[in-house]
Tab-separated table of C-alpha atoms and ligand atoms in Angstrom:
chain	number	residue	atom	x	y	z
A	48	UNK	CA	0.000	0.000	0.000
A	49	UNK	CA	1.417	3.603	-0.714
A	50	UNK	CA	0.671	6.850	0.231
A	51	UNK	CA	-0.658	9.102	-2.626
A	52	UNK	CA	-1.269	13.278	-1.977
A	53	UNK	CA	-4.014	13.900	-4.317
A	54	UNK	CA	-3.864	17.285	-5.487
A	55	UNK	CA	-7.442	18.718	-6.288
A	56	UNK	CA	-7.470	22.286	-8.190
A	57	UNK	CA	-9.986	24.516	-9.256
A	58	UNK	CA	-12.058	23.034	-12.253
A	59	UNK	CA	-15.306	21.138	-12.513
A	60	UNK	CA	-13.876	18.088	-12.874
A	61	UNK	CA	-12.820	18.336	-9.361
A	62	UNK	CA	-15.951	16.431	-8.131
A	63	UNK	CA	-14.453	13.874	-10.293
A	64	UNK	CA	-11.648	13.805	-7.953
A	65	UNK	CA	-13.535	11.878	-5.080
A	66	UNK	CA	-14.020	8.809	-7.518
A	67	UNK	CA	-10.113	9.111	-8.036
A	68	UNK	CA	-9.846	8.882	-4.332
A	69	UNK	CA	-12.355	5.742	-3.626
A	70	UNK	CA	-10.318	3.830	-7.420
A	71	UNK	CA	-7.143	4.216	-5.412
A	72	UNK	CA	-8.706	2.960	-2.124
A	73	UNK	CA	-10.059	-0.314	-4.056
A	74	UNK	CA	-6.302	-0.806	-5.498
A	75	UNK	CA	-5.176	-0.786	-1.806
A	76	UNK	CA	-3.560	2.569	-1.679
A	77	UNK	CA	-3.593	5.593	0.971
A	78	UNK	CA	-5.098	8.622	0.177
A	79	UNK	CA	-4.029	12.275	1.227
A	80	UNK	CA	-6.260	14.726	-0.314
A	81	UNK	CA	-4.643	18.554	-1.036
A	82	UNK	CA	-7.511	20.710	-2.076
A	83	UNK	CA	-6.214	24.550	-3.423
A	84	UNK	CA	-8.461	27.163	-2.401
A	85	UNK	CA	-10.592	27.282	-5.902
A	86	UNK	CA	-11.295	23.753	-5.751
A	87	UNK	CA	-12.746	24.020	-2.217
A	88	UNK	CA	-15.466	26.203	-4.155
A	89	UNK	CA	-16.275	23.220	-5.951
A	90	UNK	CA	-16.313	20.287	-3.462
A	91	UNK	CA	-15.934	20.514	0.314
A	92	UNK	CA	-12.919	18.992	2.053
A	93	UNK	CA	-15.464	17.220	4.463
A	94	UNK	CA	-16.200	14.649	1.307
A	95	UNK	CA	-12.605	13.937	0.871
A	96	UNK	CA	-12.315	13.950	4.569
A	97	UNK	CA	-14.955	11.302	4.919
A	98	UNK	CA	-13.707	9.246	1.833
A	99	UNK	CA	-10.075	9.241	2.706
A	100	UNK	CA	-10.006	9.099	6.800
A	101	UNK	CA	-7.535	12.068	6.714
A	102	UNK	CA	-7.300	15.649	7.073
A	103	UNK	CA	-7.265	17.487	3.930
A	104	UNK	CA	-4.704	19.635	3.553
A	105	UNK	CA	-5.736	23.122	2.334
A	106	UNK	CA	-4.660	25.790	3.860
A	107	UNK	CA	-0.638	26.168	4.436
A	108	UNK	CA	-1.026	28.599	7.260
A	109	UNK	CA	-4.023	26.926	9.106
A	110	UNK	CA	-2.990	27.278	13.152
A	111	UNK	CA	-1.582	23.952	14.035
A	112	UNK	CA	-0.162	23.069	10.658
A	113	UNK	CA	3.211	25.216	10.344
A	114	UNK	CA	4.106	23.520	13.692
A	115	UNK	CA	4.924	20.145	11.765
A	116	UNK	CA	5.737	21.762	8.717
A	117	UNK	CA	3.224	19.504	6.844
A	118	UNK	CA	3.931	19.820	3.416
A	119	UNK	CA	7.691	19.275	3.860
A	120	UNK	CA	6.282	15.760	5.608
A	121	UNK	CA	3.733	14.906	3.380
A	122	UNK	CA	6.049	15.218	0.626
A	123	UNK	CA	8.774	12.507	1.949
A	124	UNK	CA	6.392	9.990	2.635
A	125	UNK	CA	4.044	10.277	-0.534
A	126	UNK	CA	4.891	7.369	-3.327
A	127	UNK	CA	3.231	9.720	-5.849
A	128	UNK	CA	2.067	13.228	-6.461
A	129	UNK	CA	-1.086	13.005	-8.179
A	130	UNK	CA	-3.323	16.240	-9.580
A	131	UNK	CA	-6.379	15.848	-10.796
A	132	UNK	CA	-7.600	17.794	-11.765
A	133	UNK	CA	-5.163	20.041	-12.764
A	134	UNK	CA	-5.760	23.727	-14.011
A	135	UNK	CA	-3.901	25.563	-15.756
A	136	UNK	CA	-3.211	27.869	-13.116
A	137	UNK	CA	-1.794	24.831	-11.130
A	138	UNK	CA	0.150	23.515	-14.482
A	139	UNK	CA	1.761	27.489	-14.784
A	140	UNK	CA	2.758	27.067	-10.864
A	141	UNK	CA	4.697	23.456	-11.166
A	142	UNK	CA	6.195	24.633	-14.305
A	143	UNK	CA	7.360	28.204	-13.352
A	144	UNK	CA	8.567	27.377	-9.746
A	145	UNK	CA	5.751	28.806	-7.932
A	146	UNK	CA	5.381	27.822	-4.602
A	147	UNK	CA	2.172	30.297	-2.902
A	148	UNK	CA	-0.230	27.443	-1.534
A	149	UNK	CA	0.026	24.219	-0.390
A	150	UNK	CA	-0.175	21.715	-3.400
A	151	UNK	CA	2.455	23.955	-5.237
A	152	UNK	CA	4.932	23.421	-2.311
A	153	UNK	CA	4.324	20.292	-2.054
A	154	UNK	CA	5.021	20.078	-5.685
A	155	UNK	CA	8.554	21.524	-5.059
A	156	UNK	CA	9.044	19.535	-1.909
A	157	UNK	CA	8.527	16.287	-3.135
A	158	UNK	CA	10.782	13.823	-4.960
A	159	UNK	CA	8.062	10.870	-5.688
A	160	UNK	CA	6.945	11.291	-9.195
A	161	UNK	CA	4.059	13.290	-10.471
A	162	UNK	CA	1.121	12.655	-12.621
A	163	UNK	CA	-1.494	15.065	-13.730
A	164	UNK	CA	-4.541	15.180	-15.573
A	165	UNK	CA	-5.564	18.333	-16.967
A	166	UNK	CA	-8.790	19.886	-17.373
A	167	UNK	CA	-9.229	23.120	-18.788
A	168	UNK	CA	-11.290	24.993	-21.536
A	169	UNK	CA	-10.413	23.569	-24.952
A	170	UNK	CA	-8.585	26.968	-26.108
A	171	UNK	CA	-6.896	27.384	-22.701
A	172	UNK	CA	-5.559	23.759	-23.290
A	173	UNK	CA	-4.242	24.506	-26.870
A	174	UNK	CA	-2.838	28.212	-25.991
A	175	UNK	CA	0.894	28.380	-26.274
A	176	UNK	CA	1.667	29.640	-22.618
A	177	UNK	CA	0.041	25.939	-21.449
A	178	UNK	CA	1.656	24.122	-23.979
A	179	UNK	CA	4.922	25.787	-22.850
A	180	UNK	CA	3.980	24.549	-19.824
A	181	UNK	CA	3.268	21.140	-20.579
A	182	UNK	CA	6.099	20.825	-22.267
A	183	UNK	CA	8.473	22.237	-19.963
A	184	UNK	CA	7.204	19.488	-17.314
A	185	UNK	CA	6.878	16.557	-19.377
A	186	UNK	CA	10.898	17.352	-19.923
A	187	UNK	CA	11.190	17.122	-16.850
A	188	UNK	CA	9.616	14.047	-15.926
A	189	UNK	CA	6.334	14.976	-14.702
A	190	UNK	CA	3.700	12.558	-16.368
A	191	UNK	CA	-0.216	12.809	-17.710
A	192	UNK	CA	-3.164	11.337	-18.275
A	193	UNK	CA	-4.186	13.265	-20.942
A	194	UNK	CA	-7.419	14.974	-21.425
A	195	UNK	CA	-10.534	13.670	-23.618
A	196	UNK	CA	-12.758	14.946	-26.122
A	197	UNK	CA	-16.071	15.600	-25.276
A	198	UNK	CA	-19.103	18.489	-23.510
A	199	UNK	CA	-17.206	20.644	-21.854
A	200	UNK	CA	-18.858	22.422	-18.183
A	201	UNK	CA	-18.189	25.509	-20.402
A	202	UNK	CA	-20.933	24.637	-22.949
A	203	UNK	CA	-18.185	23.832	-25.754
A	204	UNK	CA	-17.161	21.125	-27.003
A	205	UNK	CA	-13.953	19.729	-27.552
A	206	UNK	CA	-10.790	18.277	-25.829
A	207	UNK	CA	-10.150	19.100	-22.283
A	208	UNK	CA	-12.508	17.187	-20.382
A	209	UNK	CA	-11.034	15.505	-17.491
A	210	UNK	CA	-9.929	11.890	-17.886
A	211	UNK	CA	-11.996	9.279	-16.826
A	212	UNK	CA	-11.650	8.454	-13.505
A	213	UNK	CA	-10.382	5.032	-13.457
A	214	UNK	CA	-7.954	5.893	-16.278
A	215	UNK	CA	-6.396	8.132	-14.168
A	216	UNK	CA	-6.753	5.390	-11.385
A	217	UNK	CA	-5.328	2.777	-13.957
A	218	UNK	CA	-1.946	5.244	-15.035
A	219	UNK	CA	-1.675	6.358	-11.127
A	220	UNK	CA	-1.175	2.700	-9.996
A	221	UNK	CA	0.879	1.548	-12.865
A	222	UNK	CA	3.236	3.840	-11.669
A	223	UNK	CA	2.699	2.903	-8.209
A	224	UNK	CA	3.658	-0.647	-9.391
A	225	UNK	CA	7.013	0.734	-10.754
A	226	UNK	CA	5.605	-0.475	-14.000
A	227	UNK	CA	5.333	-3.978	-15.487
A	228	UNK	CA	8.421	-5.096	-18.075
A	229	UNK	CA	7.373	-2.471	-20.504
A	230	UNK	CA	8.226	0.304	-17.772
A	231	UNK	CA	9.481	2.892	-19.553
A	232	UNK	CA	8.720	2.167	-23.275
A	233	UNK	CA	6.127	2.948	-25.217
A	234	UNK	CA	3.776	1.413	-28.110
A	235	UNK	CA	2.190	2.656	-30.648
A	236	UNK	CA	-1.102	0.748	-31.798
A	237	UNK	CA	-3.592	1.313	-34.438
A	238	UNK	CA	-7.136	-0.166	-34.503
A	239	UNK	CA	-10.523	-0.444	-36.150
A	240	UNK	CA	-11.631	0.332	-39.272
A	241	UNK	CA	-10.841	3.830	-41.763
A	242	UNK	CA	-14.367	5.586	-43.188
A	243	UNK	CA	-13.697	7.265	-46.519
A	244	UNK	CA	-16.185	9.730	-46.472
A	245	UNK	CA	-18.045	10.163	-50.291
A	246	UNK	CA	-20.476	13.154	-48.747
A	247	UNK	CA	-21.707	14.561	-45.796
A	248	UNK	CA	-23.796	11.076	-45.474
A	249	UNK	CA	-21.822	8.470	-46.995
A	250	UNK	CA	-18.491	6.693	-46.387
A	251	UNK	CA	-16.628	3.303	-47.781
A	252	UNK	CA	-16.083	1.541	-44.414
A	253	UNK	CA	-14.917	-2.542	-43.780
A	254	UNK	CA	-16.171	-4.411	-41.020
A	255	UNK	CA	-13.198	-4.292	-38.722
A	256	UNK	CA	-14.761	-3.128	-35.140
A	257	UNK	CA	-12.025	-2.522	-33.205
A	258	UNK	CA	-11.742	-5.383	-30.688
A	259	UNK	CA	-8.027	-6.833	-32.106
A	260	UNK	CA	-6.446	-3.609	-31.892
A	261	UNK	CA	-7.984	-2.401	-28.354
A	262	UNK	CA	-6.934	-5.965	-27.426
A	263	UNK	CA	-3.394	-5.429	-28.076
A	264	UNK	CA	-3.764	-1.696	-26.294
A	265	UNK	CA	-5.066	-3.360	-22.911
A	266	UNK	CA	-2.422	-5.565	-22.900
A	267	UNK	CA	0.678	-3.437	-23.717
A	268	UNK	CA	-0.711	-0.756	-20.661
A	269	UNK	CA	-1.255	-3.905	-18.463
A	270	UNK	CA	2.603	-4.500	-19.413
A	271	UNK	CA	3.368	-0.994	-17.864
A	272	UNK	CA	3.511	0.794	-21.774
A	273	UNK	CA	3.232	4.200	-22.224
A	274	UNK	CA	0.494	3.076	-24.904
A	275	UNK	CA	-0.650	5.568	-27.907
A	276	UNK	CA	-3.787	4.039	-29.994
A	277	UNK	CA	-5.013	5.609	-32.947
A	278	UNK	CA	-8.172	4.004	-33.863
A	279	UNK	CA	-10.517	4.622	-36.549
A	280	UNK	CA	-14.118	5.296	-35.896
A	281	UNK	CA	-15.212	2.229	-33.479
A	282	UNK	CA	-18.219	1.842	-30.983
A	283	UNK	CA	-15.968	0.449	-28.113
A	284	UNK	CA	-14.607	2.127	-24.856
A	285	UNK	CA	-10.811	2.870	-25.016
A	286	UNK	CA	-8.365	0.629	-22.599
A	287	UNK	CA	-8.347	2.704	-18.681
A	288	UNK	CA	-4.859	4.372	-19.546
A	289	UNK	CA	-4.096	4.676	-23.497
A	290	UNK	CA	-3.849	8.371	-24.876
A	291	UNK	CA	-6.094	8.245	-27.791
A	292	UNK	CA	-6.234	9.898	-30.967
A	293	UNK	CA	-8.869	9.313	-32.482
A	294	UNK	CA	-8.860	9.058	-36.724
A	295	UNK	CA	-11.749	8.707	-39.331
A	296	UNK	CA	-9.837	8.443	-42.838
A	297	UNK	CA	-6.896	6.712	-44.264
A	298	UNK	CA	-5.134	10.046	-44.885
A	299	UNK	CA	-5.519	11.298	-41.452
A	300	UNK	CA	-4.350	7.933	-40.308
A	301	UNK	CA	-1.193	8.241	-41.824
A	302	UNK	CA	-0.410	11.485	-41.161
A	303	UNK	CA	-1.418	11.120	-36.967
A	304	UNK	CA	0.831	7.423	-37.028
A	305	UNK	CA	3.767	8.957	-38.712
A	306	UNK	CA	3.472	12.021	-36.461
A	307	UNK	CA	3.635	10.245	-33.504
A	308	UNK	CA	5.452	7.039	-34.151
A	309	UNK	CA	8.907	9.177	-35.123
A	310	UNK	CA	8.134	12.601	-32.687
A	311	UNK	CA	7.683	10.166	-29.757
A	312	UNK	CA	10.293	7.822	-30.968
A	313	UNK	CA	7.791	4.547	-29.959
A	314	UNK	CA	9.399	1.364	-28.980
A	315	UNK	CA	7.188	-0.610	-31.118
A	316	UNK	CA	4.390	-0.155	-33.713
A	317	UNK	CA	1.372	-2.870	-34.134
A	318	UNK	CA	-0.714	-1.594	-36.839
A	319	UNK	CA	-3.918	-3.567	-36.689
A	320	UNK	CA	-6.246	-1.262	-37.955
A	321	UNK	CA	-7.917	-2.234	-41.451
A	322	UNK	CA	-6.601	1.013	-43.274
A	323	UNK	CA	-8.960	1.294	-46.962
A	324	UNK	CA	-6.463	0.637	-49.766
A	325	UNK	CA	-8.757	3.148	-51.561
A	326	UNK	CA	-10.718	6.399	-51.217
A	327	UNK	CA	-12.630	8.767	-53.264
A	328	UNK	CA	-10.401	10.133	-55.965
A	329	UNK	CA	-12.044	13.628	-55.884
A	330	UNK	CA	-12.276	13.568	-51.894
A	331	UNK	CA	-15.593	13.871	-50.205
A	332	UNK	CA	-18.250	15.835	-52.121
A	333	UNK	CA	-19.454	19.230	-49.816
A	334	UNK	CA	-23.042	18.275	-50.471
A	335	UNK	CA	-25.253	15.039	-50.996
A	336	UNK	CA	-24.509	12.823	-54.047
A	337	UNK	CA	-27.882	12.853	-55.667
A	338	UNK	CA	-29.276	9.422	-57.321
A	339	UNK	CA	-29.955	9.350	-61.289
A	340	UNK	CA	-31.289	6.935	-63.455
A	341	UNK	CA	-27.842	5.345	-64.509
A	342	UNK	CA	-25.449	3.793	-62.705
A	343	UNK	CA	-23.093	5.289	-60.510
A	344	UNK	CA	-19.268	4.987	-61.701
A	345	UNK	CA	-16.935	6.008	-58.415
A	346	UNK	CA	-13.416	6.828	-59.011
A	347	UNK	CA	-10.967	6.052	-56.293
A	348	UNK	CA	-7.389	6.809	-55.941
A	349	UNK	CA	-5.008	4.505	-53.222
A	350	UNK	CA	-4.338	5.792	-49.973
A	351	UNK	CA	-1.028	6.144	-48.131
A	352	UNK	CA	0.418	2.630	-47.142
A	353	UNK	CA	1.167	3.459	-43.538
A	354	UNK	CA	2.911	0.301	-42.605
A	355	UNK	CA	5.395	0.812	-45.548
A	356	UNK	CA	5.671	4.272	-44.969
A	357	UNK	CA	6.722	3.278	-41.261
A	358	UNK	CA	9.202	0.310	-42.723
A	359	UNK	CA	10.688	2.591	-45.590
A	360	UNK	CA	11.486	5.766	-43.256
A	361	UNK	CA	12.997	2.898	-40.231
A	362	UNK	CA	15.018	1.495	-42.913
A	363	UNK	CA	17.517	-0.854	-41.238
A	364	UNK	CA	16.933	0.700	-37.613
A	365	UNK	CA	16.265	-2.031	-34.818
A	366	UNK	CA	13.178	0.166	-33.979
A	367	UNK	CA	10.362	0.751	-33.982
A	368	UNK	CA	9.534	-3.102	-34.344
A	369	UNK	CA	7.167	-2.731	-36.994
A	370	UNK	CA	3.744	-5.618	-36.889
A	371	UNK	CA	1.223	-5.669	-39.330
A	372	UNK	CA	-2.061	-7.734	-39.834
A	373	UNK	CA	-2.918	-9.262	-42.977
A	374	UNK	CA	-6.778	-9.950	-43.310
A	375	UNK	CA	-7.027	-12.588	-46.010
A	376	UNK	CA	-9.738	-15.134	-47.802
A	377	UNK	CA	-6.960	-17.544	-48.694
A	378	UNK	CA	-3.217	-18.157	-49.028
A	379	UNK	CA	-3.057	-16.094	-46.029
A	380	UNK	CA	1.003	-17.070	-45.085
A	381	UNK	CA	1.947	-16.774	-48.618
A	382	UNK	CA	0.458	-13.465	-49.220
A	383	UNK	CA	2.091	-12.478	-45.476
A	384	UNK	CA	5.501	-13.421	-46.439
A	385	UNK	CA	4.893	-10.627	-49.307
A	386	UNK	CA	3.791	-7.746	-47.184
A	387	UNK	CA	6.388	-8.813	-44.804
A	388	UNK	CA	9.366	-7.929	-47.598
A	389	UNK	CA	7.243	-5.598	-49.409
A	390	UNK	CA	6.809	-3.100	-46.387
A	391	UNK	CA	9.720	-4.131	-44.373
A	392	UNK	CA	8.108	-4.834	-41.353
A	393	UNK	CA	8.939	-7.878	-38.142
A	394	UNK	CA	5.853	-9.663	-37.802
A	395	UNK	CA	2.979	-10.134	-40.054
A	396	UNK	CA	-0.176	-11.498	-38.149
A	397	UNK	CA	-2.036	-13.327	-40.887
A	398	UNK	CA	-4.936	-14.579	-39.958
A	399	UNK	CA	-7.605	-16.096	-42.916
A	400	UNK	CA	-11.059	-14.377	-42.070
A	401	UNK	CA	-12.990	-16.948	-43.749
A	402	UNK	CA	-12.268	-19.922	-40.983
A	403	UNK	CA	-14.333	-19.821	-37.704
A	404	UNK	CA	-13.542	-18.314	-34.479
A	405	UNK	CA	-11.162	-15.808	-36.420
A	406	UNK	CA	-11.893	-12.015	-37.870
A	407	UNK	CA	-14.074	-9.312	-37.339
A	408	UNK	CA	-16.680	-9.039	-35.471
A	409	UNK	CA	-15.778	-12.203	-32.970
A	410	UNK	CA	-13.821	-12.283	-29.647
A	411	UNK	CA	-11.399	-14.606	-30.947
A	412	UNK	CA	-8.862	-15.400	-33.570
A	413	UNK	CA	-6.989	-18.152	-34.827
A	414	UNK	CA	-3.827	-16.654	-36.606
A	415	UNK	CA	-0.061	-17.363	-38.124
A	416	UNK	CA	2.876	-15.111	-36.895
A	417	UNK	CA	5.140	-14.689	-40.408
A	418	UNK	CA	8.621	-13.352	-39.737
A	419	UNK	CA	11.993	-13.646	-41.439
A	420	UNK	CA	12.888	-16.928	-39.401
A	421	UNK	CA	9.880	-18.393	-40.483
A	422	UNK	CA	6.302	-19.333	-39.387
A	423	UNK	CA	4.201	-20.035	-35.925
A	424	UNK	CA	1.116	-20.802	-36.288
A	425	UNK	CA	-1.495	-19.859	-33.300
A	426	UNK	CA	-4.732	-21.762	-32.587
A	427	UNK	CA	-7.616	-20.510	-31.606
A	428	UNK	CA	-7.582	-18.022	-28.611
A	429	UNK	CA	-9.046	-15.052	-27.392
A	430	UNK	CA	-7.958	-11.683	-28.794
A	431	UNK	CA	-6.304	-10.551	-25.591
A	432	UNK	CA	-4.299	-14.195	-25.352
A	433	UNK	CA	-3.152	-13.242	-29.090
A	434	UNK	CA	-2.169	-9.889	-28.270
A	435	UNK	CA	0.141	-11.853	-25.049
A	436	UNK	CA	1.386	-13.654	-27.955
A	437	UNK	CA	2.342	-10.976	-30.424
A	438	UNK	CA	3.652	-8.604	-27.311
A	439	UNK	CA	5.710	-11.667	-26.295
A	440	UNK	CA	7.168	-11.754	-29.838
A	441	UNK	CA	7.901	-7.470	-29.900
A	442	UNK	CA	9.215	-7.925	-26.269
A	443	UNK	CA	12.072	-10.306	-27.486
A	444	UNK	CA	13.073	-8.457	-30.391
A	445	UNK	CA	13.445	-5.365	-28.152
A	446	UNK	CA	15.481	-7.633	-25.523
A	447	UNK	CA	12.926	-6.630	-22.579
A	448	UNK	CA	13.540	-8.575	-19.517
A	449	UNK	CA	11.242	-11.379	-19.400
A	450	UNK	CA	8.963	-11.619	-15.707
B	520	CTP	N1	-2.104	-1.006	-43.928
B	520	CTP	C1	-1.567	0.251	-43.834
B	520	CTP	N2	-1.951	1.232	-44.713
B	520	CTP	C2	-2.838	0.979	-45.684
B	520	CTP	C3	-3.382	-0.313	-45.803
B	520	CTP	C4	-2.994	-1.277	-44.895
B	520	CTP	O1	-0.769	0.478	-42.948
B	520	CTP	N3	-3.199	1.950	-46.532
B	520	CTP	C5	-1.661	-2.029	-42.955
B	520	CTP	C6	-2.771	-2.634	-42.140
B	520	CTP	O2	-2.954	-1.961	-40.919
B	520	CTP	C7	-2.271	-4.036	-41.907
B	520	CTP	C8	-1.526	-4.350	-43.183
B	520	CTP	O3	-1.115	-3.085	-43.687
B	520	CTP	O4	-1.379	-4.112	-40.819
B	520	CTP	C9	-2.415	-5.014	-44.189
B	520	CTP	O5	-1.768	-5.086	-45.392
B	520	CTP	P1	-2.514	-4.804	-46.796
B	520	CTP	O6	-1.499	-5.021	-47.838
B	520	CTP	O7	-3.174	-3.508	-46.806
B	520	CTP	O8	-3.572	-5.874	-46.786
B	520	CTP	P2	-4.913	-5.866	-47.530
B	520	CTP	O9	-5.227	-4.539	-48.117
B	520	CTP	O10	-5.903	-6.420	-46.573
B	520	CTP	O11	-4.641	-6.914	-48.635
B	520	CTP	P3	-4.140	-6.796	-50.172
B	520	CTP	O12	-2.971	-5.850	-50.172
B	520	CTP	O13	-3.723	-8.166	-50.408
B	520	CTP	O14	-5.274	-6.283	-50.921
């Protein structure tokens, strides 16, 4: 059991905050909740009181508490400095050295690592200054749980909505747990299916839903990852603790997986997203494609290959280990041992979609791994067993130690 110091600041999310508290209670740990002045206008320290069988510390000049000097003793015995959720008032303080309440001395006081989770106004999130700020902690160590997309208390809507509560719960005690054998590293995985919009009604879309690629997600975060998914447009709940970006066409696909796979230098890549090979050669139409009497001829032009864009610009790198899925009706190893030369990738997962208990749409797959040394074939299993498997296989080309 450790001790955490919550840090509650001044947003709406801070009601939020006392499910943060209880998620850490169920993983076993010890809660210390710091409130800042604002956020006491939100929730009152008796709830946290109540939830976490300890004084809150709010004030830092409260008769009684300069007499033990509390934050300078909270902050040796906390395991973790967590803030959620954190404005950007209290973001501008960490970075910039500011030390004028309690949470941001404790900040300064403290050695045990940080996490926040942000929650601010979507334009306060994306203005430089908090960037800067962002920025200038993350180089320094300090880690988040990044914000989501969504209504905002402010009546917009957009990203900068606190985290979900047990994601932040989730990240919180990974770290906790000094991570698993991924501690440290990071993945970057790709799921679901691409839409290629036609108008504002119409898309091309495959049946891919998702459940491969979030399988693969769960698993790499329960392996102590720093795990970024970019998924297509799917109807199921991200893993507690990936940062998501979330994609709808090939092209943007491309462009968010190259982005991030090279500016975040990523450990590994498993692209198991079905990415359309093809999408409308004029782009989508602005208005509604009206019927006629005669057929309708589409044009379509091919989309980026991401994989090979990924194996072409790692060249002859050892990373990022580079896995790809191959979806196929037949031949599937034979066909994988192409795309396995053809985009220079590690791994191809090949799976044939046609046999039962494997593809979309089902909770398990039956596949064959395809590398250079040769080929392992994989009975049936769940989707989260095959992701063990293919993790297993990324693990020992990047030499991590084995549990
Ligand atoms: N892929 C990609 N970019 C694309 C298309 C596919 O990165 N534009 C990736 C998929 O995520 C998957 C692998 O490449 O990991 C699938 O290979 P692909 O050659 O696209 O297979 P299919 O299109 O299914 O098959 P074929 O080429 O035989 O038509």
């Amino acid at each position: 059991m450790a001790l955490v110091a919550l840090g509650v600041s001044g947003g709406i999310g801070a009601y939020k905050a006392v499910e943060v508290a209880r998620g850490l209670q169920q993983r076993g740990h010890d809660v210390a909740a710091v409130m800042t002045a604002n956020a006491r206008r939100f929730v009152g320290p008796l709830t946290f009181e109540a939830i976490t069988k300890r004084r809150v510390a709010a004030d830092q000049f409260a008769p009684g508490i300069n007499a033990d000097i509390d934050h300078i003793a909270l902050a040796s015995n906390i395991e973790l400095l967590l803030v959620a959720p954190a404005t950007a008032d209290v973001i501008g303080k960490f970075a910039n050295g500011i030390a004028d309440d309690f949470l941001s001395s404790l900040y300064l006081a403290t050695t045990a690592p940080v996490l926040l989770a942000p929650a601010m106004n979507t334009n306060m999130l994306s203005h430089a200054a908090v960037r800067a700020n962002l920025d200038t902690l993350a180089a320094r160590g300090v880690r988040r749980v990044e914000p989501g997309d969504g209504y905002l208390a402010c009546g917009w809507v957009g990203r900068g909505r606190l985290a979900e509560p047990e994601t932040i719960v989730a990240e919180a005690d990974a770290i906790l747990r000094g991570g698993g054998a991924w501690a440290g590293r990071s993945i970057l995985v790709t799921a679901g299916p691409t839409c290629e919009d036609l108008d504002p009604v119409r898309f091309i879309g495959n049946r891919s839903t998702g459940r491969m690629g979030y399988a693969v997600a769960a698993e790499a975060v329960a392996r102590g990852a720093r795990v970024l998914l970019v998924s297509g447009p799917t109807a199921l709940e991200p893993p507690a603790g990936v940062e998501l970006t979330a994609v709808r066409g090939a092209g943007q696909m491309h462009a968010e997986v190259v982005r991030l796979a090279f500016e975040d230098a990523v450990d590994a890549v498993v692209m198991a997203a079905a990415v359309a090979d093809y999408t409308p050669a004029a782009g989508a139409q602005p208005v509604k494609i009206r019927k006629a009497d005669d057929n309708l001829v589409l044009a379509l032009k091919r989309t980026p290959d991401v994989l090979a864009a990924l194996g072409a610009r790692r060249g002859a790198a050892a990373k990022p280990v580079l896995v790809g899925f191959a979806a196929e009706t037949g031949n599937a190893v034979e066909r994988a041992r192409g795309k396995l030369a053809g985009k220079r990738v590690d791994l191809i997962v090949a799976n044939d979609v046609t046999e039962p208990g494997a593809g979309f749409g089902v909770d398990t797959n039956v596949a064959t791994l395809v590398t250079e040394a040769g080929v392992e074939p994989v009975s049936r299993r769940s989707k989260r067993d095959l992701a063990r498997v293919i993790l297993d296989r990324i693990e020992a080309r990047l030499g991590v130690p084995q549990s």
